[in-house]
Short mmCIF file of C-alpha atoms and ligand atoms in Angstrom, two decimals:
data_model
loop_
_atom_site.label_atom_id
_atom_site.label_comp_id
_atom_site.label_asym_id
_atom_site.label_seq_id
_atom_site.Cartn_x
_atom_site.Cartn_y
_atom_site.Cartn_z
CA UNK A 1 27.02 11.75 10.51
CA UNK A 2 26.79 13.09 6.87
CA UNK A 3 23.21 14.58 6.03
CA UNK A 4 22.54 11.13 3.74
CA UNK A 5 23.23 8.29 6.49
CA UNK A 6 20.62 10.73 8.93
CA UNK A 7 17.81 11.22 6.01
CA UNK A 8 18.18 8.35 4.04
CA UNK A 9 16.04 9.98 1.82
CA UNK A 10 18.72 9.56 -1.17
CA UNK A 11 16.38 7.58 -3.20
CA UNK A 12 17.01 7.79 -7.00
CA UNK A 13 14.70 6.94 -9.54
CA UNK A 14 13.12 10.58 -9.72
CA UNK A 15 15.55 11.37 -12.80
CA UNK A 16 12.42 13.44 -15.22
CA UNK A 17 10.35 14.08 -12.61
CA UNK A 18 9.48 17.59 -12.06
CA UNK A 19 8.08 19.17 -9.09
CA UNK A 20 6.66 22.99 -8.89
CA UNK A 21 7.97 24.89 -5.75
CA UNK A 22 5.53 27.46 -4.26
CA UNK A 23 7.26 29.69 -1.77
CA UNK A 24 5.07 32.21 -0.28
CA UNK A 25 6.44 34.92 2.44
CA UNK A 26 7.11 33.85 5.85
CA UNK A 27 10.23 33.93 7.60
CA UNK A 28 10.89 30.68 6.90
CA UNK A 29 10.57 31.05 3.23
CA UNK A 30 14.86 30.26 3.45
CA UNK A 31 14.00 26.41 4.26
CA UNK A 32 12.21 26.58 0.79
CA UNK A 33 15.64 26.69 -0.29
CA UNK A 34 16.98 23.17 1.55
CA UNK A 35 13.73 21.50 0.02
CA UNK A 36 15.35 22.61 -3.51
CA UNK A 37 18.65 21.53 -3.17
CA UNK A 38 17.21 17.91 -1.84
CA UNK A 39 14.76 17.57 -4.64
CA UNK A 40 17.70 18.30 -7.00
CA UNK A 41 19.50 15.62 -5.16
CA UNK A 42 16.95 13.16 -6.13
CA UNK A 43 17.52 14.49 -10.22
CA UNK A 44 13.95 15.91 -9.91
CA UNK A 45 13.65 18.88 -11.96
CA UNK A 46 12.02 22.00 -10.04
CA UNK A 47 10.41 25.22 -11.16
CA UNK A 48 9.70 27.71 -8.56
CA UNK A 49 6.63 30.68 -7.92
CA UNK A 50 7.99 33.05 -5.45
CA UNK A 51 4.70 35.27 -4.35
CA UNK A 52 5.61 39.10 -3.84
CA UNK A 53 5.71 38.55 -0.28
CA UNK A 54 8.64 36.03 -0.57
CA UNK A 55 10.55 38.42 -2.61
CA UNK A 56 10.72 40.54 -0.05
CA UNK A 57 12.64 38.19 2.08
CA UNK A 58 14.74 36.25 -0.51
CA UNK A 59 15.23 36.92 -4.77
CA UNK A 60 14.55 34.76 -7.47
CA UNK A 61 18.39 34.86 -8.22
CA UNK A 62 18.87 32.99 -5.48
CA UNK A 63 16.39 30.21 -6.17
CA UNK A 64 17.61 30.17 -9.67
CA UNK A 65 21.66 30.12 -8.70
CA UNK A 66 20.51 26.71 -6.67
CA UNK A 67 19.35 25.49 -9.81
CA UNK A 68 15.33 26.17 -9.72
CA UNK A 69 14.12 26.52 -13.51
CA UNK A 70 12.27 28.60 -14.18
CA UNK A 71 11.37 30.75 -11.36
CA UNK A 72 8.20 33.01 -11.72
CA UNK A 73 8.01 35.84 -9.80
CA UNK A 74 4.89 37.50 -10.80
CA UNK A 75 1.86 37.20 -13.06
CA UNK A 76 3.19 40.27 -16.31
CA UNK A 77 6.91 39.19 -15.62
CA UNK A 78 7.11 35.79 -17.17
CA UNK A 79 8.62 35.92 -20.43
CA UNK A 80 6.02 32.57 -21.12
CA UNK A 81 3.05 33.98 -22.03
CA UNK A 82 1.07 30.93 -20.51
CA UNK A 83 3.47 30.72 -17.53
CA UNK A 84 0.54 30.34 -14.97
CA UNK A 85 -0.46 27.03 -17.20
CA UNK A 86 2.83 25.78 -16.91
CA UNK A 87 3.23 23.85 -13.78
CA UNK A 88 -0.13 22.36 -14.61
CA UNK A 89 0.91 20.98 -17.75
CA UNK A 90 4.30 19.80 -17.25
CA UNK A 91 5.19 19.21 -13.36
CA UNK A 92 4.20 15.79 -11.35
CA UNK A 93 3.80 17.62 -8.39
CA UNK A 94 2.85 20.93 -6.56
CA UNK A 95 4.23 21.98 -2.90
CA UNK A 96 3.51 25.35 -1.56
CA UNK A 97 6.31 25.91 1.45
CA UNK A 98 5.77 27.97 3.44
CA UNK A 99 2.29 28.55 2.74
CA UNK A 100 0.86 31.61 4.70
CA UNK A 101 -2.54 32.28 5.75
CA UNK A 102 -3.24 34.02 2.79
CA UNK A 103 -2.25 31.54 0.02
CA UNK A 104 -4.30 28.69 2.08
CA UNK A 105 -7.16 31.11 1.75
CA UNK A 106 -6.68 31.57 -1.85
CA UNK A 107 -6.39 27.84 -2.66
CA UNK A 108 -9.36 27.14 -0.55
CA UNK A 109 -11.58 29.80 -2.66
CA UNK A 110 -10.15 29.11 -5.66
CA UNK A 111 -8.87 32.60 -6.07
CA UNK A 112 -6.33 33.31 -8.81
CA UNK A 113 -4.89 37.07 -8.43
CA UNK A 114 -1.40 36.28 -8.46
CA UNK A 115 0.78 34.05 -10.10
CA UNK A 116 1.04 31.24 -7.82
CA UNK A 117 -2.87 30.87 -6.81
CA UNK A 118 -3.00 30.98 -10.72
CA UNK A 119 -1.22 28.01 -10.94
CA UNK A 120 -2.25 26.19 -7.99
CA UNK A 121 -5.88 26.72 -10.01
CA UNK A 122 -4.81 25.44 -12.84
CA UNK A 123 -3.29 22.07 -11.26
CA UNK A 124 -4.82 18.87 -11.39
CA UNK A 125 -1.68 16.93 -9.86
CA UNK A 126 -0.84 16.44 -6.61
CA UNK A 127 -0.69 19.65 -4.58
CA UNK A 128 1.47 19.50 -1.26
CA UNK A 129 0.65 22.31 1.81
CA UNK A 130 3.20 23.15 4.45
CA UNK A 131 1.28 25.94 6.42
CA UNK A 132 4.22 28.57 8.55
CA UNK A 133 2.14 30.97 10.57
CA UNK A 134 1.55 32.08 14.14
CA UNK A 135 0.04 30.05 16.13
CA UNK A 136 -2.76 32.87 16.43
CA UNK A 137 -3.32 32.97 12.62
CA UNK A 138 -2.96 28.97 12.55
CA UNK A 139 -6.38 28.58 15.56
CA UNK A 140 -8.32 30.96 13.63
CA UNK A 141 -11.63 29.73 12.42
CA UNK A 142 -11.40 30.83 9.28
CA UNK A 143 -7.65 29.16 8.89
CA UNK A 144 -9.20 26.37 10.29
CA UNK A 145 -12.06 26.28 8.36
CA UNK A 146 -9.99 27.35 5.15
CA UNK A 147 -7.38 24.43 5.95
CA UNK A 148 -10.19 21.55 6.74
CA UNK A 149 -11.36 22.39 2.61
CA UNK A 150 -8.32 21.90 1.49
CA UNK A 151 -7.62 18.46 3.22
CA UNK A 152 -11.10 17.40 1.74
CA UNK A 153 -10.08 18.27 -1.50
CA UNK A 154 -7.32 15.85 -1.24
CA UNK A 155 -4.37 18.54 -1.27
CA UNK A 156 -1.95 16.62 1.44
CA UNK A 157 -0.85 18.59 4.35
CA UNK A 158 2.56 18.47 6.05
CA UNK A 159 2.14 19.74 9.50
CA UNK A 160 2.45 22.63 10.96
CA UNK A 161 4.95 21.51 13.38
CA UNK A 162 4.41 22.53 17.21
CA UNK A 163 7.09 25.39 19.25
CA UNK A 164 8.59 28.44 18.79
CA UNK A 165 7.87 30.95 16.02
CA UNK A 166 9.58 33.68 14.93
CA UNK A 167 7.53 36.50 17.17
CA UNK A 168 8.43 34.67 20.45
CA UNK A 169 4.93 32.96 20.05
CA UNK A 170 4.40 29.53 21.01
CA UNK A 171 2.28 27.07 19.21
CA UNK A 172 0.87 25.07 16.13
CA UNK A 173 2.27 27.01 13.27
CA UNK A 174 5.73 26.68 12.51
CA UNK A 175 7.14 25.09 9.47
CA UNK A 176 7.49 21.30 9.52
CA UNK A 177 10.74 20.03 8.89
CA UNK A 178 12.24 20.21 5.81
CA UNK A 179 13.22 16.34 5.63
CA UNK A 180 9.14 15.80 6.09
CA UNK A 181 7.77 18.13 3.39
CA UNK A 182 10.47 16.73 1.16
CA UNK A 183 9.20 13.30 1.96
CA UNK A 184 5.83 14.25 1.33
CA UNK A 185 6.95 15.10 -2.30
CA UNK A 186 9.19 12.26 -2.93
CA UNK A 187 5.84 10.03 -1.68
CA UNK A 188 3.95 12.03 -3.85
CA UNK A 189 6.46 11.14 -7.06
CA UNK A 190 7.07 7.77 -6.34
CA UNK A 191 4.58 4.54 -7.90
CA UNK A 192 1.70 3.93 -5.48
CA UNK A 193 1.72 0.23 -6.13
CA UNK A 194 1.88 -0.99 -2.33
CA UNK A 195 -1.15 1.50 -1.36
CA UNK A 196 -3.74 -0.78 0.84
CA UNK A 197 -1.37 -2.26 2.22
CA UNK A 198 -0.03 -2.94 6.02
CA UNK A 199 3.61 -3.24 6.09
CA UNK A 200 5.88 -4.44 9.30
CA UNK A 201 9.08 -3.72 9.31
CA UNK A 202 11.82 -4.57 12.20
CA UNK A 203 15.33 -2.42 12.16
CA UNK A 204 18.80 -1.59 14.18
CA UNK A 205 19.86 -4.23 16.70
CA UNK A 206 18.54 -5.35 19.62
CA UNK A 207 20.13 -4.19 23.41
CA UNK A 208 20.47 -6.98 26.06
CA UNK A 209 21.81 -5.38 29.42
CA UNK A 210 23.61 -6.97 31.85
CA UNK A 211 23.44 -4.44 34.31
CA UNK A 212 22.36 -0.50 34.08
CA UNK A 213 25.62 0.24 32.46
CA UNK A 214 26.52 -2.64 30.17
CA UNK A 215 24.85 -4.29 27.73
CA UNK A 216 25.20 -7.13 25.12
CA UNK A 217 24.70 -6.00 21.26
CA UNK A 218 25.66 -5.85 17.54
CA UNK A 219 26.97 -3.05 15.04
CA UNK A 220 23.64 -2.70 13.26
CA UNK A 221 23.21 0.93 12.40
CA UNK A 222 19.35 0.17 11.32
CA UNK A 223 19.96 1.71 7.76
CA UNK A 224 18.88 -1.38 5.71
CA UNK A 225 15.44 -1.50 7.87
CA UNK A 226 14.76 1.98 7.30
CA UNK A 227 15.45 1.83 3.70
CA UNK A 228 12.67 -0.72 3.87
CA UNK A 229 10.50 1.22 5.90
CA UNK A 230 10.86 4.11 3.56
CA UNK A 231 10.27 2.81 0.39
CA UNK A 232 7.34 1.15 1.45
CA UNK A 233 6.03 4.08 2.81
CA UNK A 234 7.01 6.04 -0.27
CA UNK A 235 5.19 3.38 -2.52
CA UNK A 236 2.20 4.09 -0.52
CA UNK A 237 2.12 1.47 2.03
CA UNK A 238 0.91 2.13 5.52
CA UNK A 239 4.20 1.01 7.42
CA UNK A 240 4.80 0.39 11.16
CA UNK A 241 8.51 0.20 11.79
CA UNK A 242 9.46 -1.72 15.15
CA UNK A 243 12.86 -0.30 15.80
CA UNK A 244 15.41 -1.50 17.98
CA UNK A 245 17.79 1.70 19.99
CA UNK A 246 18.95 3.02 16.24
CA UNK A 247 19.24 7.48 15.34
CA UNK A 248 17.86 6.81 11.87
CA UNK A 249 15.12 9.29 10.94
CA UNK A 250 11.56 8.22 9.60
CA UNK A 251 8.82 10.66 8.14
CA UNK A 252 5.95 11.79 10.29
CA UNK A 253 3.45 9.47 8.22
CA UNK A 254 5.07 6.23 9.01
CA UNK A 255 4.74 4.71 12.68
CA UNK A 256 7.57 3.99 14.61
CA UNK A 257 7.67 1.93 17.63
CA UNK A 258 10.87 2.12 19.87
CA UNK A 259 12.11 -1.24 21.52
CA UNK A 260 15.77 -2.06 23.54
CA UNK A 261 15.44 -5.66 23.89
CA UNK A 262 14.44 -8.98 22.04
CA UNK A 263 11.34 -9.50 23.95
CA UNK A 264 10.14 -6.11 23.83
CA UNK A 265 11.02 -6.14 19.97
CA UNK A 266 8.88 -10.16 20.21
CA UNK A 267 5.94 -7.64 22.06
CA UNK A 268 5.45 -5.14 19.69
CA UNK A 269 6.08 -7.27 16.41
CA UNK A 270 3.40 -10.27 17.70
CA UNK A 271 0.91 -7.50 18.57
CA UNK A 272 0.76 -5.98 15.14
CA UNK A 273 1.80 -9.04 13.19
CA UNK A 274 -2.07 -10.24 12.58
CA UNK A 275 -3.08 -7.38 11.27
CA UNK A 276 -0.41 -6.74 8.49
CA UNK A 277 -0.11 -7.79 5.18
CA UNK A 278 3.70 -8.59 5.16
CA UNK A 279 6.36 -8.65 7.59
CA UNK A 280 10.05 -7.76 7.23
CA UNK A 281 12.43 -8.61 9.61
CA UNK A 282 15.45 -6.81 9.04
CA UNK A 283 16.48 -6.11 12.73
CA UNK A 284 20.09 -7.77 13.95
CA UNK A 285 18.18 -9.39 17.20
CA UNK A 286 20.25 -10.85 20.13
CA UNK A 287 19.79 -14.27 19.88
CA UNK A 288 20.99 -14.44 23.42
CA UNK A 289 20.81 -12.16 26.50
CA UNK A 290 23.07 -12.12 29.97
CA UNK A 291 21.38 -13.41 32.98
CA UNK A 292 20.91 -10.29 34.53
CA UNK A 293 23.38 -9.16 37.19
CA UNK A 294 20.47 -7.08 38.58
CA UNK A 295 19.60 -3.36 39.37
CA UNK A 296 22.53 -2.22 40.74
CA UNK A 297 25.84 -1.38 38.94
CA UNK A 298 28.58 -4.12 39.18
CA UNK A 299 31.94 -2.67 40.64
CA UNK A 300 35.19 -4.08 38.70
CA UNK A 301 35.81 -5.02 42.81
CA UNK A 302 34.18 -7.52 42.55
CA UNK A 303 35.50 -9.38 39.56
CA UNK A 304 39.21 -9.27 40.93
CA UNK A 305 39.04 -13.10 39.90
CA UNK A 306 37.41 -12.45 36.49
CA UNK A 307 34.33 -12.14 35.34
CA UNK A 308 32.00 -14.88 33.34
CA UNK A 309 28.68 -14.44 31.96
CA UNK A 310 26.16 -16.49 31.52
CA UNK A 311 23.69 -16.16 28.91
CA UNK A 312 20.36 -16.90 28.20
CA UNK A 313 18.25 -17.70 24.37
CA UNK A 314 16.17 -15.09 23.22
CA UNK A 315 13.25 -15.65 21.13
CA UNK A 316 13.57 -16.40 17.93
CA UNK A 317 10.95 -13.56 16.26
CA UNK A 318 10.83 -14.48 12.94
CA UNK A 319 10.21 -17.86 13.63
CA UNK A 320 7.17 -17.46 15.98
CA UNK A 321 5.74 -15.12 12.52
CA UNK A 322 6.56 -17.74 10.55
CA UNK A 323 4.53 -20.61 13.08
CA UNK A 324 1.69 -17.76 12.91
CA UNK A 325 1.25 -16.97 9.15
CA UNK A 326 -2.13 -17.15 7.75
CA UNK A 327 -2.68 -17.92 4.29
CA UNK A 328 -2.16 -14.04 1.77
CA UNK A 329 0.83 -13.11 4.44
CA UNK A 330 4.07 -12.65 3.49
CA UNK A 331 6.98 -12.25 5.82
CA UNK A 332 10.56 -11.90 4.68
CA UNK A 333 13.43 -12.44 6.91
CA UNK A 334 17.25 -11.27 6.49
CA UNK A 335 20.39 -13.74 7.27
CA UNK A 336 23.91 -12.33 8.39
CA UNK A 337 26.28 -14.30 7.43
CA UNK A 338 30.20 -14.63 7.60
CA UNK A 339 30.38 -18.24 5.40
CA UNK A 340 28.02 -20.51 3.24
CA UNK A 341 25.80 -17.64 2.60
CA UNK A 342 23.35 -19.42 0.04
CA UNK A 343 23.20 -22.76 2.45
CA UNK A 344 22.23 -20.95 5.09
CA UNK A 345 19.71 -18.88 3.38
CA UNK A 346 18.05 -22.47 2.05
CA UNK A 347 17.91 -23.62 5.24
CA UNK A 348 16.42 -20.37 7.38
CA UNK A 349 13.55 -19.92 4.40
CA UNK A 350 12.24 -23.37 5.01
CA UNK A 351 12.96 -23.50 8.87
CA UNK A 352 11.27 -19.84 9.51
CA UNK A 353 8.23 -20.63 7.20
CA UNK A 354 9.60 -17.69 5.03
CA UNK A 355 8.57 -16.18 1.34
CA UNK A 356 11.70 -14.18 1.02
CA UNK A 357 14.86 -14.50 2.76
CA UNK A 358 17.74 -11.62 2.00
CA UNK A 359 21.12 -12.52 3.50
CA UNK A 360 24.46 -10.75 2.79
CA UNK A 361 28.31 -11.33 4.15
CA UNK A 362 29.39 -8.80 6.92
CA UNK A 363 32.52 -9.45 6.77
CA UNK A 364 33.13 -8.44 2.62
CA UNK A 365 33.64 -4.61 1.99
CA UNK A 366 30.61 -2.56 0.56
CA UNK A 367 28.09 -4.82 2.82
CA UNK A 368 26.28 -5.66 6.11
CA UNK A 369 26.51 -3.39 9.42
CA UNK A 370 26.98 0.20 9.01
CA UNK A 371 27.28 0.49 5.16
CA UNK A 372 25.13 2.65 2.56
CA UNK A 373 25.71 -0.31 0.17
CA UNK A 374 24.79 -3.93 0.46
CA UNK A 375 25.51 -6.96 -1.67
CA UNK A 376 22.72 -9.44 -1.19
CA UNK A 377 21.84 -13.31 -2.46
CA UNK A 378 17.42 -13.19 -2.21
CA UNK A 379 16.49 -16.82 -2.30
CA UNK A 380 12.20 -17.25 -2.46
CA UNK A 381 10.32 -19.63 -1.35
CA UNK A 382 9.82 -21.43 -5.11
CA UNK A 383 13.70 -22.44 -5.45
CA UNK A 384 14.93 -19.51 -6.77
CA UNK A 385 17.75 -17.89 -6.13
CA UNK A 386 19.64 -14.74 -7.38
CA UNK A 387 22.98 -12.87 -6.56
CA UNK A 388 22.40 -9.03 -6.98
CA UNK A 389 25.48 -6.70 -7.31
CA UNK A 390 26.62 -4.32 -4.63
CA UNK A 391 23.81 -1.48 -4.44
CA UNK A 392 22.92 1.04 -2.59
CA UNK A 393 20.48 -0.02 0.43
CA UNK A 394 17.85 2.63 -0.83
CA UNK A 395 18.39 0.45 -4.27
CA UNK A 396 18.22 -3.02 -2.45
CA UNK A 397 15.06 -1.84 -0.65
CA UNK A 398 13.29 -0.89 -3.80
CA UNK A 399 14.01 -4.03 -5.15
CA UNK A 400 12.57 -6.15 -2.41
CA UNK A 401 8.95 -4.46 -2.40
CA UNK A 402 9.62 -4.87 -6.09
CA UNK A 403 9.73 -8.73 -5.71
CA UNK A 404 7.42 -8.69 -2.73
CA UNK A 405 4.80 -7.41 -5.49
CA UNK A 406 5.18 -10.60 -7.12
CA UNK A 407 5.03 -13.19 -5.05
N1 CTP B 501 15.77 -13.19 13.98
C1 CTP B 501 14.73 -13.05 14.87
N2 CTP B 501 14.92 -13.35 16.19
C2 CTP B 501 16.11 -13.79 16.62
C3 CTP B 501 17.18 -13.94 15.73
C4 CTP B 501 16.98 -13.63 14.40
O1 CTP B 501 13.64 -12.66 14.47
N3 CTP B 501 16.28 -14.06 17.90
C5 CTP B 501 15.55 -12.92 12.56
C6 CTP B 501 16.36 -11.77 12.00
O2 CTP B 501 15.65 -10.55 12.09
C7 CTP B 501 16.56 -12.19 10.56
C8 CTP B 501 16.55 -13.70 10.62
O3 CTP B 501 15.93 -14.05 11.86
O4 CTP B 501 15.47 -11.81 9.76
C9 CTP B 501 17.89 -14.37 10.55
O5 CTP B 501 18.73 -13.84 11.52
P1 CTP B 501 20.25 -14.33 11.64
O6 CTP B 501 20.87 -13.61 12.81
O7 CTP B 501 20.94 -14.26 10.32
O8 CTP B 501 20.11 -15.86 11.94
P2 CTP B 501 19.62 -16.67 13.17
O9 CTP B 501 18.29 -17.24 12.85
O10 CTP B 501 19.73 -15.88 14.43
O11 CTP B 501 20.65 -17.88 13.19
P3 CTP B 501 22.28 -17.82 13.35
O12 CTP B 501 22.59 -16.59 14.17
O13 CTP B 501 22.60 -19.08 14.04
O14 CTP B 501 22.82 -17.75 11.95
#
């Protein structure tokens, strides 16, 4: 699976954005460089601070042969006379990672002996912290202490993760992943214009076994849903994804609940459906399940005869929302379809009690189950109705808050 289809963090839109990459040195000061190449992904520009300490573990060719512009390396050698001024006039965002002990203690006094605690000073933006320490230096009351000021001065924090660290230690103080600190900054970038609000999202198909070895499905990959998920959560919504059995990856901020089946997926959606703002329910559910053959495995022995199946309905999720809505929800539902797409997407608003309904073909190239793109008719609630062109999902999910926003 290519790096995009597992991230899904190949949002565009960040084309003039520029971020300011702290690096300070830790061993892990190398991940600095797979944040870079992302954020360049995502056509943000990025300048780069590398304290003396990182130099000693990587150079600023390096940083600038990935394409980091400028790259300071110290407070006499910038050939900008106000280079520790810079990031605070002209990036959108500040991310120190790793930060090390020391630079957390700088920030949190306000110090400003080297170049990059100069600039940190001097920032007014968001500022993004990705501590990488030993555990040791990470439980110390004055890290602690140091760390806690920080967070109340609204500088956001991305982890430190939990595990090995490069001594052989064990504990709180390695780096987070990479694919979190990077969505930290992309959240950080991106319009905060769902903030307040309580998001629901369903993904990924639904798993109806049989037996312990065989189940009843559908080819949904869950890459629409977390699209959703994401740019919600990017746009600063507080999301809860309820995903069916899917290896799509979600940030450490949003919530994921795992289902298998329908009726846990009914569970977990009713419970948290009263207290959300708007629902989305892109998951491909089972609308029916096999009447279970039980706990044991079935032996091919047995069906020397042939085998038939018979199958029970599932609930209908999306309709029980619907039934439920109180007045200032919204709830948007998805149709698969492989004929009369725009009938069909008349008939499941109206029937489901919907706002928004979002249906596509699966059987038309570039769309549907397993795709990056989609092609999708959105049909409201007022009579209108509109064909979009094949986009990418990231693109399609973007656009949906975007209408969601005004309905
Ligand atoms: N849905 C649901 N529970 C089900 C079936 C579907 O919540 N048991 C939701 C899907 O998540 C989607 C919408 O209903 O948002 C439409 O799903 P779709 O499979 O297109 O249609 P169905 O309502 O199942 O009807 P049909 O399969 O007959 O087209």
């Amino acid at each position: 699976m290519s790096r995009d289809r597992a991230d899904n963090l190949c949002f565009t839109g960040y084309l003039g954005k520029r971020v300011h990459l702290g690096v300070t040195g830790s061993v892990a000061a190398y991940r600095a460089l797979d944040l870079l190449r992302r954020l360049l992904e995502n056509n943000c520009a990025v300048s780069a601070t590398l304290t003396r300490g990182c130099q000693r573990f990587l150079s600023a060719l390096l940083f600038e042969a990935l394409g980091a512009d400028p790259v300071y390396t110290g407070m006499f050698d910038s050939p900008d006379r106000l280079g520790h001024l810079e990031p605070g006039k002209n990036a959108d965002v500040l991310v120190v990672a790793p930060a090390t002990a020391d630079i957390i203690a700088k920030l949190a006094a306000g110090l400003a002996d080297d170049m990059l605690s100069c600039q940190a000073l001097a920032f007014s933006g968001p500022k993004i912290v990705a501590p990488a320490m030993n555990p040791a230096m990470w439980e110390n009351p004055a890290t602690r202490e140091n760390w806690a000021k920080l967070l109340g001065r609204g500088f956001i924090g991305v982890g430190p993760a939990c595990g090995g660290v490069a001594c052989g230690d064990k504990g709180a103080g390695r780096l987070a992943e990479v694919f979190d600190i990077h969505a930290a900054v992309l959240r950080a970038l991106s319009p905060n214009d769902l903030a307040g609000k309580k998001i629901l999202v369903s993904l990924g198909p639904t798993r109806e076994h049989w037996d312990p070895a065989r189940f009843w499905s559908n080819p949904s990959t869950g890459i629409m849903g977390t699209c959703l998920a994401l740019a919600a959560w990017l746009r600063g919504a507080e999301v809860v994804a309820v995903a069916g059995p899917v290896d799509t990856r979600l940030p450490e901020g949003l919530k994921v609940v795992r289902v298998a089946s329908a009726r846990e997926m009914l569970e977990a959606v009713g419970d948290l459906w009263p207290d959300m703002d708007a629902a989305c329910m892109c998951a491909a559910v089972a609308d029916f399940r096999p009447k279970p053959f039980g706990r044991k495995k079935f032996k091919k022995k047995e069906a020397q005869a042939g085998l038939s199946i018979e199958f029970l309905p599932n609930p209908d999720i999306l309709l029980d929302l619907g039934a439920s809505k109180r007045p200032g929800q919204r709830l948007i539902g998805f149709a698969a379809e492989t004929s009369s797409l725009n009938a069909s997407l008349k008939t499941k608003l109206k029937a489901k009690n919907l706002d928004l309904i979002v249906g596509n073909y699966i059987n038309v190239k570039g769309s549907g189950f397993g795709t990056m793109t989609n092609k999708v008719v959105v049909a409201d609630a007022a009579g209108r109705i509109e064909q979009w062109p094949e986009l990418p999902k990231t693109e399609v999910a973007w656009r949906i808050w975007d209408l969601l926003l005004q309905l």
